[in-house]
Coordinates of C-alpha atoms and ligand atoms in Angstrom, one line a residue:
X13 CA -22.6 78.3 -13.3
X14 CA -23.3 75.2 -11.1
X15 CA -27.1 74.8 -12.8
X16 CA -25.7 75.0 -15.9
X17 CA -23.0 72.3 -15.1
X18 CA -25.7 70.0 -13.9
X19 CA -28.3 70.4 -16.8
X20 CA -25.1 69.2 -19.1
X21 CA -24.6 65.9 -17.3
X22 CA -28.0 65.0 -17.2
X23 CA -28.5 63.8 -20.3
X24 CA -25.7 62.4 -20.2
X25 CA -26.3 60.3 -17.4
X26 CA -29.8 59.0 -18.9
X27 CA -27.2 57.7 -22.3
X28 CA -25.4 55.9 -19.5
X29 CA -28.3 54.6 -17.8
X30 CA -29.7 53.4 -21.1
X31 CA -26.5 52.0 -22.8
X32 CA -25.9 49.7 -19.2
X33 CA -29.8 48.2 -19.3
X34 CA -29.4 47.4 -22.9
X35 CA -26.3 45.8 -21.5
X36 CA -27.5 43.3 -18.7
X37 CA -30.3 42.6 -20.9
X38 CA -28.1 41.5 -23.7
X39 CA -25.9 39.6 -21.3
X40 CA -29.4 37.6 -19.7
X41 CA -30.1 37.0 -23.1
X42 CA -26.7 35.2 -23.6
X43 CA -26.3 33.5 -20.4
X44 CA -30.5 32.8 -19.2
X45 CA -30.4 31.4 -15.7
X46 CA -30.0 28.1 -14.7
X47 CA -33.3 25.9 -14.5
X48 CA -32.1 24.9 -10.7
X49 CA -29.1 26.7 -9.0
X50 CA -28.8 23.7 -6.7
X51 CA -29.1 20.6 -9.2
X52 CA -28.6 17.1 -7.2
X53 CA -25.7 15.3 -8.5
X54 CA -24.9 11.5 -8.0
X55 CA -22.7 10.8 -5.1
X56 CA -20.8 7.9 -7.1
X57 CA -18.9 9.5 -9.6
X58 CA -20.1 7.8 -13.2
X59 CA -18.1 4.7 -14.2
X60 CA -17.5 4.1 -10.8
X61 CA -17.7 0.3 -9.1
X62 CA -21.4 1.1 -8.3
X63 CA -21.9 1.6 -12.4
X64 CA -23.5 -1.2 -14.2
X65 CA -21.9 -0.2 -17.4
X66 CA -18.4 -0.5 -15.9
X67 CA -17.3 2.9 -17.4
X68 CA -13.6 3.9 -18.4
X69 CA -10.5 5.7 -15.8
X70 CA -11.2 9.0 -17.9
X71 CA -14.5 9.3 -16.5
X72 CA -14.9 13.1 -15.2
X73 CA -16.1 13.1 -11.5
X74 CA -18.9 15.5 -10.8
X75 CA -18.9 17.3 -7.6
X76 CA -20.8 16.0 -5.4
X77 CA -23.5 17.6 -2.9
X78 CA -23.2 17.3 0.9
X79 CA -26.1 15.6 3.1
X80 CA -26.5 17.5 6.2
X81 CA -29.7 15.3 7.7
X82 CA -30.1 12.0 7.4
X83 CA -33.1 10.2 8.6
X84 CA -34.0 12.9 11.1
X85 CA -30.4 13.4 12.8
X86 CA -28.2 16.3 11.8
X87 CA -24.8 15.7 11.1
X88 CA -21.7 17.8 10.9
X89 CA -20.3 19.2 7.7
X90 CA -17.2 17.8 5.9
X91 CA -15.7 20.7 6.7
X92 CA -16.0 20.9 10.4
X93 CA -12.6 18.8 11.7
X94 CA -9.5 20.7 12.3
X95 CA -6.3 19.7 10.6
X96 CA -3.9 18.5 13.2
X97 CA -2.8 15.6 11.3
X98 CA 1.4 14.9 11.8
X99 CA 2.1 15.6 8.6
X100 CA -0.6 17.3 7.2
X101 CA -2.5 16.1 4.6
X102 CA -1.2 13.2 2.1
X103 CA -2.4 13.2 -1.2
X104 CA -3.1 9.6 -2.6
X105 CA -2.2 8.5 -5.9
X106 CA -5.5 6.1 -6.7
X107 CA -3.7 4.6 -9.7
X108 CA -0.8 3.2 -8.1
X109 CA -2.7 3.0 -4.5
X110 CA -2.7 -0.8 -2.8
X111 CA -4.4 -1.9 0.5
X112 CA -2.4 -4.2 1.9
X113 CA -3.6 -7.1 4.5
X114 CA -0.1 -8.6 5.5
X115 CA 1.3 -10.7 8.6
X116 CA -0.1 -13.7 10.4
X117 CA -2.4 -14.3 7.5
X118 CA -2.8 -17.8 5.0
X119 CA -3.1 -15.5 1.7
X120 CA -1.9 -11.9 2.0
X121 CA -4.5 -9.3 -0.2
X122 CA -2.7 -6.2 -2.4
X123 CA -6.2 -4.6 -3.5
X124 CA -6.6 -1.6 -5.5
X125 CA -9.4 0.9 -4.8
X126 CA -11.9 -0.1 -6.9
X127 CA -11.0 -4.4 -5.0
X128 CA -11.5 -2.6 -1.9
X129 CA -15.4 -0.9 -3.2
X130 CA -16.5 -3.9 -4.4
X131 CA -16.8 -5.5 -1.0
X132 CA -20.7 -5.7 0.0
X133 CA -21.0 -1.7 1.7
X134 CA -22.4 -0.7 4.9
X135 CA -23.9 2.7 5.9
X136 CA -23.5 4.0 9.8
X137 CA -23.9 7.7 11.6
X138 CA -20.6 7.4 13.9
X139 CA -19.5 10.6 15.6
X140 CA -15.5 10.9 16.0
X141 CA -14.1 12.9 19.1
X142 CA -10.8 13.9 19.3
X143 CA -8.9 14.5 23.0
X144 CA -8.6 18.0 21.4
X145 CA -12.2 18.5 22.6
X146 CA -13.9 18.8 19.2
X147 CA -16.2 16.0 17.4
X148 CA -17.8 15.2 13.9
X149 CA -21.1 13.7 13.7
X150 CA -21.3 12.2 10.0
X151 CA -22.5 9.4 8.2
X152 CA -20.1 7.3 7.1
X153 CA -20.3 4.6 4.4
X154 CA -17.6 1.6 3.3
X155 CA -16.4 -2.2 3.9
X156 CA -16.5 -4.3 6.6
X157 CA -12.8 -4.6 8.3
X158 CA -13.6 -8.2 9.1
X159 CA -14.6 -9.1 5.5
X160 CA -11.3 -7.7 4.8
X161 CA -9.7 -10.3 7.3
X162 CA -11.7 -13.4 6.3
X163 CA -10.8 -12.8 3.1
X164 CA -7.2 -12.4 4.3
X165 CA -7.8 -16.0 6.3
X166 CA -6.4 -14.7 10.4
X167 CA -4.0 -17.5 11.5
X168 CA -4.0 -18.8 14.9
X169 CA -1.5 -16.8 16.8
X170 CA -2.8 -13.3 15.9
X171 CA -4.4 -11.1 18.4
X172 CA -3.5 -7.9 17.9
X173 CA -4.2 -5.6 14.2
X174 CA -1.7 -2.9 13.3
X175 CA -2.9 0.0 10.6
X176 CA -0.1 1.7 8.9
X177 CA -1.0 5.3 6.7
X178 CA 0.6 6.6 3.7
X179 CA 2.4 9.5 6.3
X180 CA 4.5 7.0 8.6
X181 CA 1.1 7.1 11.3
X182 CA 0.1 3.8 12.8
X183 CA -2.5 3.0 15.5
X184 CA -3.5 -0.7 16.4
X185 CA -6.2 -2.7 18.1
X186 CA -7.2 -5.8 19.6
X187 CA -8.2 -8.7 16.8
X188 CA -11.5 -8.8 18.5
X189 CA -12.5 -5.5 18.3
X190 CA -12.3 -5.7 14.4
X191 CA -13.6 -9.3 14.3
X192 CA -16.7 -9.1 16.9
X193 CA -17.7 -5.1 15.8
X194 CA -19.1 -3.9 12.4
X195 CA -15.8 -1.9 12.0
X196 CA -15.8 0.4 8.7
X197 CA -13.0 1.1 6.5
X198 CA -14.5 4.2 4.7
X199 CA -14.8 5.5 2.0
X200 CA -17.2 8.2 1.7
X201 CA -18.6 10.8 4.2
X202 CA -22.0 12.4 4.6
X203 CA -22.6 10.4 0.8
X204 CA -19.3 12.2 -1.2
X205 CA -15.8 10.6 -1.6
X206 CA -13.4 11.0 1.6
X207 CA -11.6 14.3 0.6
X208 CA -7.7 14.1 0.5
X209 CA -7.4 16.0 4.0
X210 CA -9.9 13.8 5.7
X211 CA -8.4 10.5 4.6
X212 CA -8.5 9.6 0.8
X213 CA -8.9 6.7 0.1
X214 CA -9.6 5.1 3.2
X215 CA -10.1 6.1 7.1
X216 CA -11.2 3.8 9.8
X217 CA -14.3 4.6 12.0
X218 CA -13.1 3.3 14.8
X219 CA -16.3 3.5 16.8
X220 CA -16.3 4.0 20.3
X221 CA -12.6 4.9 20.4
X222 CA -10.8 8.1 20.4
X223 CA -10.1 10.4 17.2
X224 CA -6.6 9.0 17.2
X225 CA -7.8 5.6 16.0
X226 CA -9.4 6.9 13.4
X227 CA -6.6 6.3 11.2
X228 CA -6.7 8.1 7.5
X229 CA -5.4 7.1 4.3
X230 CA -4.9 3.6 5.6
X231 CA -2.6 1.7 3.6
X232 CA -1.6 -2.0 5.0
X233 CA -3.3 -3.7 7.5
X234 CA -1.2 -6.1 9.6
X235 CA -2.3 -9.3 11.6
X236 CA 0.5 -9.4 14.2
X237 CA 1.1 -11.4 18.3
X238 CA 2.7 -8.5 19.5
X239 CA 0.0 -7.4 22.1
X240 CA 2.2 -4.2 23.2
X241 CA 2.3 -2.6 20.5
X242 CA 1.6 1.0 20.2
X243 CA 0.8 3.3 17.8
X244 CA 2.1 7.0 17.1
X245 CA -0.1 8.7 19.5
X246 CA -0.1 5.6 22.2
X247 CA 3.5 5.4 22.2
X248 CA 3.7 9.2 23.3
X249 CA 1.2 8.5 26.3
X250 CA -2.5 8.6 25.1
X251 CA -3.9 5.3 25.9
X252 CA -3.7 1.7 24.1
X253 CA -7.3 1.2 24.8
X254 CA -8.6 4.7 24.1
X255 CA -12.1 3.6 24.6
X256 CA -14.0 7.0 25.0
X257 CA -15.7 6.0 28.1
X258 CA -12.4 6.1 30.0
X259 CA -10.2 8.5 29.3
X260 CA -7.3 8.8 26.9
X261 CA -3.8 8.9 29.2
X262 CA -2.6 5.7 30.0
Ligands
MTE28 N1 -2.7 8.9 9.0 C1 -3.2 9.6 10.0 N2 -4.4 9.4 10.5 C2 -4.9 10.1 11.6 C3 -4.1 11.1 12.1 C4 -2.8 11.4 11.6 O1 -2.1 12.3 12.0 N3 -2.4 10.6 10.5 N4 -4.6 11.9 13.2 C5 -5.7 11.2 14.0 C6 -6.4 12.1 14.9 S1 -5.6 12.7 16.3 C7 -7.7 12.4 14.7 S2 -8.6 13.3 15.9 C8 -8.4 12.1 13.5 C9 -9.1 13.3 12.9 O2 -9.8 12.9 11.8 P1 -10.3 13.9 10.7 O3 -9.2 14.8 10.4 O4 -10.8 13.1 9.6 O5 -11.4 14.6 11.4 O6 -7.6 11.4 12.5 C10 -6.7 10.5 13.1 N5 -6.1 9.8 12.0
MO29 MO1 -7.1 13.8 17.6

């Protein structure tokens, strides 16, 4: 009874067999393959400030692909930071978004997003540790801070710059870190747009300082004379200075 059970099925099974070939082949002959799987898109999104023809706001944003090498040295992947912001990540409204540079300044700047790109742009491999014990090796790319501040005009009297972020964090430095360093505001990592959690629109590499200068979705820059100030991080111990070669407790 068993043989005879299996000489039923098996033509059955050759139908089936048959019936799923013609299948995938009718599907391939639907959907053929794409010419490259892994097709280079521009980093700039079209109709960006970077596009001659201007472009309009509805302009869709292609996704972008990551550089991992650049010029020999491999970097870390946008995706290799831990979230430990202090209120997680903010999400930036670019339409209504202003960068503010405010305080001890002869003409204050409210700038949009596209203002802030259209400052001459500057390219730099900057690693970022945090006291955590983890670090990001990426190329960064945006403005010059001091443009930013001789634009602003700095009035005699200020020596001390305070960043404020769209989630209440603030971190500050002396003027003369920002004036006598090429400080970037940034605006893209490893060539693609900062994401959201990493900082959109704007973090600062603040080169040769701890993570926790690295302040994200930077929105007013302020020229102030208070020297003591400190920042979220510095006012709960971590050091003023946080220059990497010394430590971060204060
Ligand atoms: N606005 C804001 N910026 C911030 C923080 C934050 O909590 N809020 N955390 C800082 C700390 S402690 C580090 S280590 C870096 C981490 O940057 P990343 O998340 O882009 O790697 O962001 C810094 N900038
Ligand atoms: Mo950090």
């Amino acid at each position: 009874m068993k043989k005879l059970a299996d000489e039923i099925k098996k033509p059955a099974n050759i139908i089936l067999i048959i019936a799923l070939i013609l299948l995938v082949l009718a599907f391939v002959a639907i959907n053929p393959p794409a010419p490259h799987d892994t097709e280079i898109v521009p980093a700039t999104p079209v109709g960006g400030p970077d596009d001659p023809d201007g472009g309009t706001d509805e302009t869709i944003q292609l996704p972008a692909s990551e550089i991992r090498d650049y010029e020999g040295e491999q970097l870390s992947s946008i995706d290799d930071f831990r979230e430990n912001s202090i209120k997680g990540p903010q999400y930036v409204d670019v339409d209504t978004y202003r960068l503010e540079v405010t305080g001890l300044v002869d003409s204050p700047l409210s700038l949009t997003y596209d203002e802030v790109l259209a400052y001459d742009a500057y390219q730099k491999v900057v690693t970022l540790y945090c006291v955590e014990g983890w670090d990001v090796k990426l190329l960064w790319e945006g403005i010059l801070v001091s443009d930013l501040l001789a634009d602003a005009g700095v009035q005699a009297g200020a020596n001390t710059v305070i960043f404020h972020a769209y989630d209440g964090y603030t971190t500050s430095f002396p003027l003369e870190y920002l004036t006598d360093n090429p400080i970037l505001l940034a605006y893209k990592l490893n060539e693609i747009q900062i994401p959201p959690e990493r900082g959109f629109p704007f973090q600062l590499v603040a080169e040769s300082k701890w993570g926790y200068k690295w302040i994200k979705w930077v929105t007013k820059i302020e020229l102030s004379d208070d020297e003591s100030y400190e920042g979220f991080w510095e006012s709960r111990g971590y050091s003023n200075t946080a220059d990497l070669d010394e430590g971060f407790f204060s």
